[in-house]
CSV table of C-alpha atoms and ligand atoms in Angstrom, one decimal:
chain,number,residue,atom,x,y,z
A,1,UNK,CA,-30.9,21.1,-9.8
A,2,UNK,CA,-32.6,18.5,-12.0
A,3,UNK,CA,-32.8,15.0,-10.6
A,4,UNK,CA,-32.3,12.3,-13.2
A,5,UNK,CA,-33.2,8.8,-11.9
A,6,UNK,CA,-31.7,5.7,-13.3
A,7,UNK,CA,-34.0,3.5,-15.4
A,8,UNK,CA,-34.1,0.9,-12.6
A,9,UNK,CA,-35.4,3.4,-10.1
A,10,UNK,CA,-38.0,4.7,-12.5
A,11,UNK,CA,-39.1,1.1,-13.1
A,12,UNK,CA,-39.7,0.6,-9.4
A,13,UNK,CA,-41.6,3.8,-9.0
A,14,UNK,CA,-43.7,3.2,-12.2
A,15,UNK,CA,-44.5,-0.3,-11.2
A,16,UNK,CA,-46.0,0.7,-7.9
A,17,UNK,CA,-47.7,3.8,-9.4
A,18,UNK,CA,-49.3,1.6,-12.1
A,19,UNK,CA,-50.8,-0.5,-9.4
A,20,UNK,CA,-52.3,2.6,-7.7
A,21,UNK,CA,-49.7,3.3,-5.1
A,22,UNK,CA,-47.4,6.2,-4.4
A,23,UNK,CA,-43.7,5.7,-4.5
A,24,UNK,CA,-40.7,8.0,-4.1
A,25,UNK,CA,-36.9,7.7,-3.8
A,26,UNK,CA,-36.1,9.0,-0.3
A,27,UNK,CA,-33.4,9.8,2.2
A,28,UNK,CA,-29.7,9.6,1.6
A,29,UNK,CA,-30.0,9.1,-2.2
A,30,UNK,CA,-32.0,12.3,-2.6
A,31,UNK,CA,-29.5,14.2,-0.4
A,32,UNK,CA,-26.5,12.8,-2.4
A,33,UNK,CA,-28.0,13.3,-5.9
A,34,UNK,CA,-28.8,16.9,-5.0
A,35,UNK,CA,-25.2,17.4,-3.8
A,36,UNK,CA,-23.8,16.0,-7.0
A,37,UNK,CA,-22.4,13.0,-5.2
A,38,UNK,CA,-22.5,9.4,-6.4
A,39,UNK,CA,-25.5,7.5,-5.1
A,40,UNK,CA,-24.6,4.2,-3.6
A,41,UNK,CA,-28.1,2.9,-2.9
A,42,UNK,CA,-31.5,3.9,-3.9
A,43,UNK,CA,-34.1,3.7,-1.1
A,44,UNK,CA,-37.8,3.9,-1.9
A,45,UNK,CA,-40.8,4.8,0.2
A,46,UNK,CA,-44.3,3.8,-0.7
A,47,UNK,CA,-47.9,3.8,0.3
A,48,UNK,CA,-48.1,0.1,-0.5
A,49,UNK,CA,-47.9,-2.4,2.4
A,50,UNK,CA,-45.2,-5.0,2.4
A,51,UNK,CA,-47.6,-7.7,1.0
A,52,UNK,CA,-48.8,-5.2,-1.7
A,53,UNK,CA,-45.2,-4.5,-2.6
A,54,UNK,CA,-44.6,-8.2,-3.1
A,55,UNK,CA,-47.7,-8.6,-5.2
A,56,UNK,CA,-46.5,-5.8,-7.5
A,57,UNK,CA,-43.2,-7.6,-8.2
A,58,UNK,CA,-44.4,-11.2,-8.6
A,59,UNK,CA,-42.0,-11.8,-11.6
A,60,UNK,CA,-39.0,-10.7,-9.5
A,61,UNK,CA,-37.3,-12.1,-6.5
A,62,UNK,CA,-38.4,-10.3,-3.4
A,63,UNK,CA,-36.6,-10.7,0.0
A,64,UNK,CA,-38.4,-10.0,3.2
A,65,UNK,CA,-35.7,-8.1,5.1
A,66,UNK,CA,-37.9,-6.6,7.7
A,67,UNK,CA,-41.5,-7.0,7.0
A,68,UNK,CA,-42.4,-6.0,10.5
A,69,UNK,CA,-40.7,-2.6,9.8
A,70,UNK,CA,-42.1,-2.5,6.3
A,71,UNK,CA,-39.1,-3.2,4.2
A,72,UNK,CA,-39.0,-5.5,1.2
A,73,UNK,CA,-36.0,-5.9,-1.1
A,74,UNK,CA,-36.7,-6.4,-4.8
A,75,UNK,CA,-33.9,-7.8,-6.9
A,76,UNK,CA,-33.9,-6.3,-10.4
A,77,UNK,CA,-31.1,-7.3,-12.8
A,78,UNK,CA,-29.0,-8.5,-9.9
A,79,UNK,CA,-29.3,-5.2,-8.1
A,80,UNK,CA,-31.1,-4.9,-4.7
A,81,UNK,CA,-33.7,-2.2,-4.2
A,82,UNK,CA,-35.1,-1.6,-0.7
A,83,UNK,CA,-38.7,-0.5,-0.7
A,84,UNK,CA,-40.3,0.6,2.6
A,85,UNK,CA,-43.9,1.3,3.5
A,86,UNK,CA,-44.7,4.8,4.7
A,87,UNK,CA,-44.5,4.5,8.5
A,88,UNK,CA,-44.5,6.3,11.7
A,89,UNK,CA,-42.4,4.9,14.5
A,90,UNK,CA,-44.1,3.8,17.6
A,91,UNK,CA,-42.9,4.0,21.2
A,92,UNK,CA,-39.1,4.0,21.6
A,93,UNK,CA,-37.7,2.0,24.5
A,94,UNK,CA,-34.6,3.5,26.1
A,95,UNK,CA,-33.5,5.4,23.0
A,96,UNK,CA,-33.2,2.3,20.9
A,97,UNK,CA,-35.1,1.0,17.9
A,98,UNK,CA,-38.8,1.6,18.0
A,99,UNK,CA,-40.7,-1.4,19.5
A,100,UNK,CA,-43.4,-1.1,17.0
A,101,UNK,CA,-44.0,0.8,13.7
A,102,UNK,CA,-47.3,1.9,12.3
A,103,UNK,CA,-47.8,1.9,8.5
A,104,UNK,CA,-49.3,5.1,7.0
A,105,UNK,CA,-50.8,6.2,3.8
A,106,UNK,CA,-49.2,9.7,4.1
A,107,UNK,CA,-45.7,10.5,2.8
A,108,UNK,CA,-45.4,13.4,5.3
A,109,UNK,CA,-45.7,11.0,8.2
A,110,UNK,CA,-42.8,9.0,6.8
A,111,UNK,CA,-40.7,12.1,6.2
A,112,UNK,CA,-41.3,13.3,9.8
A,113,UNK,CA,-39.8,10.2,11.3
A,114,UNK,CA,-36.5,10.7,9.5
A,115,UNK,CA,-33.5,12.1,11.4
A,116,UNK,CA,-32.3,15.3,9.7
A,117,UNK,CA,-33.9,17.7,7.2
A,118,UNK,CA,-31.3,16.9,4.6
A,119,UNK,CA,-32.3,13.2,4.9
A,120,UNK,CA,-36.0,13.9,4.8
A,121,UNK,CA,-36.6,14.7,1.2
A,122,UNK,CA,-38.4,12.5,-1.3
A,123,UNK,CA,-38.6,12.7,-5.1
A,124,UNK,CA,-40.3,11.2,-8.1
A,125,UNK,CA,-40.7,12.5,-11.7
A,126,UNK,CA,-44.4,12.9,-11.4
A,127,UNK,CA,-44.6,15.0,-8.2
A,128,UNK,CA,-41.0,16.4,-8.1
A,129,UNK,CA,-39.2,17.2,-4.9
A,130,UNK,CA,-41.1,16.8,-1.7
A,131,UNK,CA,-39.3,18.9,0.9
A,132,UNK,CA,-41.6,19.4,3.9
A,133,UNK,CA,-38.8,20.5,6.3
A,134,UNK,CA,-36.6,22.8,4.2
A,135,UNK,CA,-34.0,20.2,3.7
A,136,UNK,CA,-32.9,21.7,0.3
A,137,UNK,CA,-32.0,25.0,2.0
A,138,UNK,CA,-30.1,23.2,4.7
A,139,UNK,CA,-28.3,21.1,2.1
A,140,UNK,CA,-27.4,24.3,0.2
A,141,UNK,CA,-26.0,25.9,3.4
A,142,UNK,CA,-24.5,22.6,4.6
A,143,UNK,CA,-26.4,22.3,7.8
A,144,UNK,CA,-27.4,19.3,9.9
A,145,UNK,CA,-30.7,20.1,11.6
A,146,UNK,CA,-33.1,17.7,13.3
A,147,UNK,CA,-36.6,17.1,11.9
A,148,UNK,CA,-38.6,18.4,14.8
A,149,UNK,CA,-37.5,19.0,18.4
A,150,UNK,CA,-33.9,17.8,18.8
A,151,UNK,CA,-34.3,16.7,22.4
A,152,UNK,CA,-37.3,14.6,21.5
A,153,UNK,CA,-35.6,13.1,18.4
A,154,UNK,CA,-32.3,12.3,20.3
A,155,UNK,CA,-34.2,10.8,23.2
A,156,UNK,CA,-36.3,8.6,20.8
A,157,UNK,CA,-33.1,7.2,19.1
A,158,UNK,CA,-29.8,8.3,20.5
A,159,UNK,CA,-28.0,6.8,17.4
A,160,UNK,CA,-28.9,10.1,15.7
A,161,UNK,CA,-26.4,11.9,18.0
A,162,UNK,CA,-23.5,10.1,16.4
A,163,UNK,CA,-25.1,10.2,12.9
A,164,UNK,CA,-25.2,14.0,13.1
A,165,UNK,CA,-21.5,14.1,13.9
A,166,UNK,CA,-20.9,11.6,11.1
A,167,UNK,CA,-22.7,13.7,8.5
A,168,UNK,CA,-20.8,16.8,9.7
A,169,UNK,CA,-17.5,14.9,9.5
A,170,UNK,CA,-18.0,13.4,6.1
A,171,UNK,CA,-19.7,16.3,4.3
A,172,UNK,CA,-18.3,19.2,6.2
A,173,UNK,CA,-21.8,20.3,7.3
A,174,UNK,CA,-22.1,22.5,10.3
A,175,UNK,CA,-24.5,21.5,13.0
A,176,UNK,CA,-27.4,23.9,13.6
A,177,UNK,CA,-27.0,25.5,17.1
A,178,UNK,CA,-30.1,23.9,18.7
A,179,UNK,CA,-29.3,20.5,17.3
A,180,UNK,CA,-25.7,20.9,18.5
A,181,UNK,CA,-26.7,22.0,22.0
A,182,UNK,CA,-29.1,19.0,22.2
A,183,UNK,CA,-26.3,16.6,21.1
A,184,UNK,CA,-24.1,17.7,24.0
A,185,UNK,CA,-27.0,17.7,26.4
A,186,UNK,CA,-28.2,14.2,25.4
A,187,UNK,CA,-24.8,12.6,24.7
A,188,UNK,CA,-25.0,10.1,27.6
A,189,UNK,CA,-28.0,8.4,26.0
A,190,UNK,CA,-25.6,7.0,23.3
A,191,UNK,CA,-24.5,4.4,25.8
A,192,UNK,CA,-28.0,2.9,25.5
A,193,UNK,CA,-27.6,2.2,21.8
A,194,UNK,CA,-26.4,-1.3,20.7
A,195,UNK,CA,-22.6,-0.8,20.1
A,196,UNK,CA,-22.8,-2.5,16.6
A,197,UNK,CA,-25.0,0.4,15.4
A,198,UNK,CA,-22.7,3.0,17.0
A,199,UNK,CA,-19.5,1.5,15.5
A,200,UNK,CA,-20.9,1.7,12.0
A,201,UNK,CA,-21.4,5.4,12.4
A,202,UNK,CA,-18.2,6.0,14.3
A,203,UNK,CA,-16.1,4.3,11.5
A,204,UNK,CA,-17.7,6.6,8.9
A,205,UNK,CA,-17.2,9.6,11.2
A,206,UNK,CA,-13.5,8.8,11.6
A,207,UNK,CA,-13.0,8.6,7.8
A,208,UNK,CA,-14.5,12.0,7.2
A,209,UNK,CA,-12.6,14.9,5.8
A,210,UNK,CA,-13.6,17.1,8.7
A,211,UNK,CA,-12.9,14.6,11.4
A,212,UNK,CA,-10.5,17.0,13.2
A,213,UNK,CA,-13.2,19.6,13.8
A,214,UNK,CA,-15.7,17.0,15.1
A,215,UNK,CA,-13.2,15.3,17.4
A,216,UNK,CA,-12.2,18.6,18.9
A,217,UNK,CA,-15.6,20.2,19.3
A,218,UNK,CA,-17.5,17.0,20.3
A,219,UNK,CA,-14.8,15.1,22.2
A,220,UNK,CA,-17.2,14.6,25.1
A,221,UNK,CA,-19.6,12.8,22.9
A,222,UNK,CA,-16.9,10.5,21.6
A,223,UNK,CA,-15.9,9.9,25.2
A,224,UNK,CA,-19.4,8.5,25.9
A,225,UNK,CA,-18.5,5.7,23.5
A,226,UNK,CA,-14.8,5.4,24.5
A,227,UNK,CA,-14.4,6.9,28.0
A,228,UNK,CA,-10.7,5.9,28.0
A,229,UNK,CA,-9.9,8.9,25.7
A,230,UNK,CA,-10.8,11.5,28.3
A,231,UNK,CA,-7.5,11.0,30.0
A,232,UNK,CA,-5.9,12.5,26.8
A,233,UNK,CA,-7.9,15.8,27.0
A,234,UNK,CA,-5.6,18.7,27.9
A,235,UNK,CA,-2.8,16.3,28.8
A,236,UNK,CA,0.4,18.4,28.5
A,237,UNK,CA,3.1,16.3,26.9
A,238,UNK,CA,6.0,18.6,28.0
A,239,UNK,CA,8.3,17.3,25.2
A,240,UNK,CA,10.3,19.1,22.5
A,241,UNK,CA,8.7,16.7,20.0
A,242,UNK,CA,5.2,18.1,20.8
A,243,UNK,CA,3.6,21.4,20.6
A,244,UNK,CA,0.0,20.2,21.2
A,245,UNK,CA,-1.7,18.5,24.2
A,246,UNK,CA,-2.2,14.8,23.8
A,247,UNK,CA,-5.7,15.0,22.5
A,248,UNK,CA,-4.9,17.7,19.9
A,249,UNK,CA,-1.9,15.7,18.8
A,250,UNK,CA,-4.2,12.6,18.5
A,251,UNK,CA,-6.8,14.5,16.5
A,252,UNK,CA,-4.2,15.9,14.1
A,253,UNK,CA,-2.6,12.4,13.7
A,254,UNK,CA,-6.1,10.9,12.8
A,255,UNK,CA,-6.7,13.7,10.2
A,256,UNK,CA,-3.2,13.0,8.6
A,257,UNK,CA,-3.9,9.3,8.3
A,258,UNK,CA,-5.3,7.9,5.0
A,259,UNK,CA,-9.1,7.5,5.2
A,260,UNK,CA,-9.3,3.9,6.3
A,261,UNK,CA,-11.3,2.7,9.3
A,262,UNK,CA,-8.5,0.4,10.7
A,263,UNK,CA,-5.7,3.0,10.3
A,264,UNK,CA,-7.8,5.9,11.7
A,265,UNK,CA,-8.9,3.8,14.6
A,266,UNK,CA,-5.3,2.9,15.3
A,267,UNK,CA,-4.4,6.6,15.3
A,268,UNK,CA,-7.3,7.5,17.6
A,269,UNK,CA,-6.0,5.1,20.2
A,270,UNK,CA,-2.3,5.0,19.5
A,271,UNK,CA,-1.2,7.1,22.5
A,272,UNK,CA,-3.9,6.0,25.0
A,273,UNK,CA,-1.2,4.6,27.3
A,274,UNK,CA,0.9,7.8,27.5
A,275,UNK,CA,-0.6,9.4,30.6
A,276,UNK,CA,-0.1,6.1,32.6
A,277,UNK,CA,3.6,5.7,31.5
A,278,UNK,CA,4.8,9.3,31.9
A,279,UNK,CA,8.0,10.1,33.7
A,280,UNK,CA,9.7,13.5,33.9
A,281,UNK,CA,13.5,13.9,33.6
A,282,UNK,CA,15.6,16.5,35.4
A,283,UNK,CA,15.1,19.1,32.7
A,284,UNK,CA,11.3,18.8,33.1
A,285,UNK,CA,10.8,16.8,29.8
A,286,UNK,CA,8.3,14.0,29.8
A,287,UNK,CA,9.1,10.5,28.6
A,288,UNK,CA,6.6,7.7,27.9
A,289,UNK,CA,8.5,4.4,28.1
A,290,UNK,CA,6.7,1.4,26.8
A,291,UNK,CA,3.6,3.5,26.0
A,292,UNK,CA,3.0,1.7,22.7
A,293,UNK,CA,2.5,-1.7,24.4
A,294,UNK,CA,0.1,-0.3,27.0
A,295,UNK,CA,-1.8,1.7,24.4
A,296,UNK,CA,-2.1,-1.4,22.3
A,297,UNK,CA,-3.5,-3.4,25.2
A,298,UNK,CA,-5.9,-0.6,26.1
A,299,UNK,CA,-7.1,-0.3,22.5
A,300,UNK,CA,-7.7,-4.0,22.4
A,301,UNK,CA,-9.9,-3.8,25.5
A,302,UNK,CA,-11.8,-0.9,24.0
A,303,UNK,CA,-12.4,-2.5,20.7
A,304,UNK,CA,-13.4,-5.9,22.2
A,305,UNK,CA,-15.9,-4.1,24.4
A,306,UNK,CA,-17.3,-2.5,21.2
A,307,UNK,CA,-17.4,-5.9,19.5
A,308,UNK,CA,-15.1,-5.0,16.6
A,309,UNK,CA,-14.1,-8.0,14.4
A,310,UNK,CA,-11.1,-9.9,15.7
A,311,UNK,CA,-9.0,-9.2,12.5
A,312,UNK,CA,-9.7,-5.5,12.9
A,313,UNK,CA,-8.6,-5.6,16.5
A,314,UNK,CA,-5.4,-7.6,15.8
A,315,UNK,CA,-4.3,-5.2,13.1
A,316,UNK,CA,-5.0,-2.1,15.3
A,317,UNK,CA,-3.0,-3.8,18.0
A,318,UNK,CA,0.0,-4.5,15.8
A,319,UNK,CA,0.1,-1.0,14.4
A,320,UNK,CA,-0.2,0.6,17.8
A,321,UNK,CA,2.4,-1.6,19.4
A,322,UNK,CA,4.9,-0.8,16.6
A,323,UNK,CA,3.9,2.8,16.0
A,324,UNK,CA,7.0,4.2,17.8
A,325,UNK,CA,9.5,1.8,16.4
A,326,UNK,CA,12.5,3.8,15.2
A,327,UNK,CA,13.2,2.1,11.9
A,328,UNK,CA,16.3,2.9,9.9
A,329,UNK,CA,16.8,2.4,6.2
A,330,UNK,CA,19.2,-0.5,6.5
A,331,UNK,CA,18.2,-3.6,4.5
A,332,UNK,CA,18.4,-5.9,7.5
A,333,UNK,CA,16.2,-3.6,9.6
A,334,UNK,CA,13.5,-3.3,6.9
A,335,UNK,CA,13.6,-7.0,6.2
A,336,UNK,CA,13.3,-7.9,9.9
A,337,UNK,CA,10.2,-5.6,10.2
A,338,UNK,CA,8.7,-7.1,7.1
A,339,UNK,CA,9.3,-10.6,8.5
A,340,UNK,CA,7.6,-9.6,11.8
A,341,UNK,CA,4.7,-7.7,10.4
A,342,UNK,CA,4.2,-8.7,6.8
A,343,UNK,CA,4.0,-6.4,3.8
A,344,UNK,CA,0.6,-4.9,4.3
A,345,UNK,CA,1.0,-4.1,8.0
A,346,UNK,CA,4.4,-2.6,7.4
A,347,UNK,CA,3.1,-0.4,4.6
A,348,UNK,CA,0.4,0.8,6.9
A,349,UNK,CA,2.8,1.2,9.8
A,350,UNK,CA,4.9,3.6,7.6
A,351,UNK,CA,1.9,5.6,6.7
A,352,UNK,CA,0.7,6.0,10.3
A,353,UNK,CA,4.3,6.9,11.4
A,354,UNK,CA,4.2,9.7,8.8
A,355,UNK,CA,0.9,10.9,10.1
A,356,UNK,CA,2.3,10.8,13.6
A,357,UNK,CA,5.4,12.9,12.8
A,358,UNK,CA,3.2,15.5,11.0
A,359,UNK,CA,1.2,15.9,14.1
A,360,UNK,CA,4.3,16.6,16.2
A,361,UNK,CA,6.2,19.8,16.6
A,362,UNK,CA,8.8,21.0,14.0
A,363,UNK,CA,11.6,19.7,16.3
A,364,UNK,CA,13.7,17.4,14.1
A,365,UNK,CA,10.7,17.0,11.7
A,366,UNK,CA,12.8,17.1,8.5
A,367,UNK,CA,15.2,14.5,9.9
A,368,UNK,CA,12.4,12.2,11.0
A,369,UNK,CA,10.6,12.5,7.6
A,370,UNK,CA,13.7,12.0,5.6
A,371,UNK,CA,14.6,8.8,7.6
A,372,UNK,CA,11.1,7.6,7.1
A,373,UNK,CA,11.2,8.2,3.4
A,374,UNK,CA,14.5,6.3,3.1
A,375,UNK,CA,12.9,3.4,5.0
A,376,UNK,CA,10.0,3.5,2.7
A,377,UNK,CA,12.3,3.4,-0.4
A,378,UNK,CA,14.2,0.5,1.0
A,379,UNK,CA,10.9,-1.3,1.8
A,380,UNK,CA,9.7,-0.8,-1.8
A,381,UNK,CA,13.1,-2.0,-3.1
A,382,UNK,CA,13.0,-5.1,-1.0
A,383,UNK,CA,9.5,-5.9,-2.1
A,384,UNK,CA,10.1,-5.4,-5.8
A,385,UNK,CA,13.5,-7.2,-5.8
A,386,UNK,CA,11.9,-10.4,-4.4
A,387,UNK,CA,14.8,-10.7,-1.9
A,388,UNK,CA,14.1,-13.1,0.9
A,389,UNK,CA,12.8,-11.7,4.2
A,390,UNK,CA,10.5,-14.6,5.4
A,391,UNK,CA,10.5,-18.3,5.8
A,392,UNK,CA,8.2,-18.6,2.8
A,393,UNK,CA,10.9,-17.5,0.4
A,394,UNK,CA,13.9,-19.1,2.3
A,395,UNK,CA,15.7,-21.5,-0.1
A,396,UNK,CA,15.4,-24.3,2.4
A,397,UNK,CA,12.4,-25.6,4.3
A,398,UNK,CA,11.6,-28.0,7.2
A,399,UNK,CA,11.8,-31.0,5.0
A,400,UNK,CA,15.4,-30.1,4.0
A,401,UNK,CA,16.3,-29.9,7.7
A,402,UNK,CA,14.7,-33.3,8.4
A,403,UNK,CA,16.8,-34.8,5.6
A,404,UNK,CA,19.8,-33.6,7.6
A,405,UNK,CA,18.7,-36.1,10.3
A,406,UNK,CA,17.0,-33.6,12.7
A,407,UNK,CA,13.8,-35.0,14.3
A,408,UNK,CA,13.0,-32.5,16.9
A,409,UNK,CA,10.4,-30.0,15.7
A,410,UNK,CA,11.8,-27.4,18.0
A,411,UNK,CA,15.3,-27.7,16.5
A,412,UNK,CA,14.0,-27.6,13.0
A,413,UNK,CA,12.3,-24.3,13.8
A,414,UNK,CA,15.4,-23.0,15.5
A,415,UNK,CA,17.6,-23.9,12.5
A,416,UNK,CA,15.3,-22.3,10.0
A,417,UNK,CA,15.0,-19.1,12.0
A,418,UNK,CA,18.8,-18.9,12.4
A,419,UNK,CA,19.2,-19.3,8.6
A,420,UNK,CA,16.6,-16.6,8.0
A,421,UNK,CA,18.3,-14.3,10.4
A,422,UNK,CA,21.7,-14.8,8.6
A,423,UNK,CA,20.0,-14.2,5.2
A,424,UNK,CA,18.3,-11.1,6.4
A,425,UNK,CA,21.6,-9.8,7.8
A,426,UNK,CA,23.2,-10.7,4.4
A,427,UNK,CA,25.7,-13.0,6.2
A,428,UNK,CA,24.5,-16.0,4.1
A,429,UNK,CA,23.2,-16.1,0.5
A,430,UNK,CA,19.7,-17.4,0.0
A,431,UNK,CA,21.0,-20.4,-1.8
A,432,UNK,CA,20.2,-24.0,-0.8
A,433,UNK,CA,23.7,-25.4,-0.8
A,434,UNK,CA,25.2,-22.6,1.2
A,435,UNK,CA,22.3,-22.7,3.7
A,436,UNK,CA,22.5,-26.5,4.1
A,437,UNK,CA,26.2,-26.3,4.7
A,438,UNK,CA,25.7,-23.8,7.5
A,439,UNK,CA,22.8,-25.7,8.9
A,440,UNK,CA,24.9,-28.9,9.1
A,441,UNK,CA,27.5,-27.1,11.2
A,442,UNK,CA,25.0,-25.4,13.3
A,443,UNK,CA,23.2,-28.6,14.1
A,444,UNK,CA,26.5,-30.3,14.9
A,445,UNK,CA,27.4,-27.5,17.3
A,446,UNK,CA,24.0,-27.5,19.0
A,447,UNK,CA,24.0,-31.3,19.3
A,448,UNK,CA,27.5,-31.3,20.6
A,449,UNK,CA,26.5,-29.0,23.4
A,450,UNK,CA,23.5,-31.2,24.4
B,1,ATP,P1,-25.5,6.8,3.7
B,1,ATP,O1,-25.1,7.6,2.5
B,1,ATP,O2,-24.3,6.6,4.6
B,1,ATP,O3,-26.2,5.5,3.4
B,1,ATP,P2,-28.1,7.6,4.7
B,1,ATP,O4,-28.6,8.9,5.1
B,1,ATP,O5,-28.6,6.9,3.4
B,1,ATP,O6,-26.5,7.7,4.5
B,1,ATP,P3,-28.9,5.2,6.0
B,1,ATP,O7,-28.5,4.6,7.3
B,1,ATP,O8,-28.7,4.4,4.7
B,1,ATP,O9,-28.2,6.6,5.9
B,1,ATP,O10,-30.4,5.6,6.2
B,1,ATP,C1,-31.3,5.9,5.1
B,1,ATP,C2,-32.3,7.0,5.5
B,1,ATP,O11,-33.1,6.5,6.6
B,1,ATP,C3,-31.7,8.3,6.1
B,1,ATP,O12,-31.4,9.2,5.0
B,1,ATP,C4,-32.8,8.8,7.0
B,1,ATP,O13,-33.8,9.4,6.2
B,1,ATP,C5,-33.3,7.5,7.6
B,1,ATP,N1,-32.7,7.1,8.8
B,1,ATP,C6,-31.6,6.3,9.0
B,1,ATP,N2,-31.3,6.1,10.3
B,1,ATP,C7,-32.2,6.9,11.0
B,1,ATP,C8,-32.5,7.1,12.4
B,1,ATP,N3,-31.7,6.5,13.3
B,1,ATP,N4,-33.5,7.9,12.7
B,1,ATP,C9,-34.3,8.4,11.8
B,1,ATP,N5,-34.1,8.3,10.5
B,1,ATP,C10,-33.1,7.5,10.1
B,2,MG,MG1,-28.2,4.9,2.7
């Protein structure tokens, strides 16, 4: 396949070459262009040192984003290009980042330090494709294979373990047997890697098309990051609603969920509390009372430990806590849920509920799906009709209640939520006069009782 570089990439390469240096595009962008995928960022590797790179681009803004590791960012027409000096990585401490790097004048040194053969190819128009490790063949067959000895490479930097699974999940690659064996053998080293780095890869892995295969085959690797999931492995749910053990159900639910980090993480952890809440009835069927609440609490613990952003954790928590809510298509039920969760969370809730149902047995499936669809239709109707379901759109506000002579903040809140409740249940129209009339009576009756 012919590689066509964008003009901006050609410009970077030509500028360095005109100054007597070598320069190539390298890594993910070469892999992606050879697979006919859109390239999201062009990375360059060069024989120039960081100071030499800067001196070649004096008329452009350059940003030192890691001079010690050899990386300079050049801004051309508002676009950032990362240019890194050929380097070999020095000693690794505890399977983390290299402590030191050594710059080199040899492209092969730089390609040898890269993780997988498909990520270790370089290209420029003058030399063509530089493929020292048969990356093109692995790309054609869809294989993740370590550059060099897998045990050595995973020991140097254990992040590569989860990166291998990420590439397999997103691109459907298979993992070469020796690399795969080494992943399982070295999996515990992942716990040495900074969790921020692991989470970036885990999120990408979860959003892959082939996530189901990876979560099944490499569940023990994922369990080194989230040990709590082990309790789901082979857990027999003994329920008419389920024909899979808890982990296989979870994996299938993740796969059925839209490719979104928050939603897929919520699905990964949605039933974590089931084994701890199980009870068995006289017919031998299992029940899991209150498991959503426990699962949500456990998920929050996991995600806090892995330093996820607070907003991410809160959304996952809300979705898990509500994942088993049996919604019905009545307007009042839908509006109450909208009021409690907000539009975006409720839309997401409906989509994970669908994924959950599709990961269950066929028992009552049609019934569950058609109820869910009716709920969804009612949800869309409420949204597009502009009918009131929250305090924001209630026809009276706190000031109106104060005008009725109420001073206590608590009573104002109580009156407003009573009014909203009546509007949601369609017992009162969302009209100012009618609401104020009811509010006056309500306040009188409350004050009379006090
Ligand atoms: P993506 O398309 O997600 O950006 P990528 O392969 O470009 O995938 P990056 O993290 O951007 O991934 O890394 C760029 C390149 O740097 C890789 O293609 C690989 O050659 C090299 N690389 C990245 N991380 C490592 C690592 N931990 N060990 C060795 N080489 C790595
Ligand atoms: Mg990249």
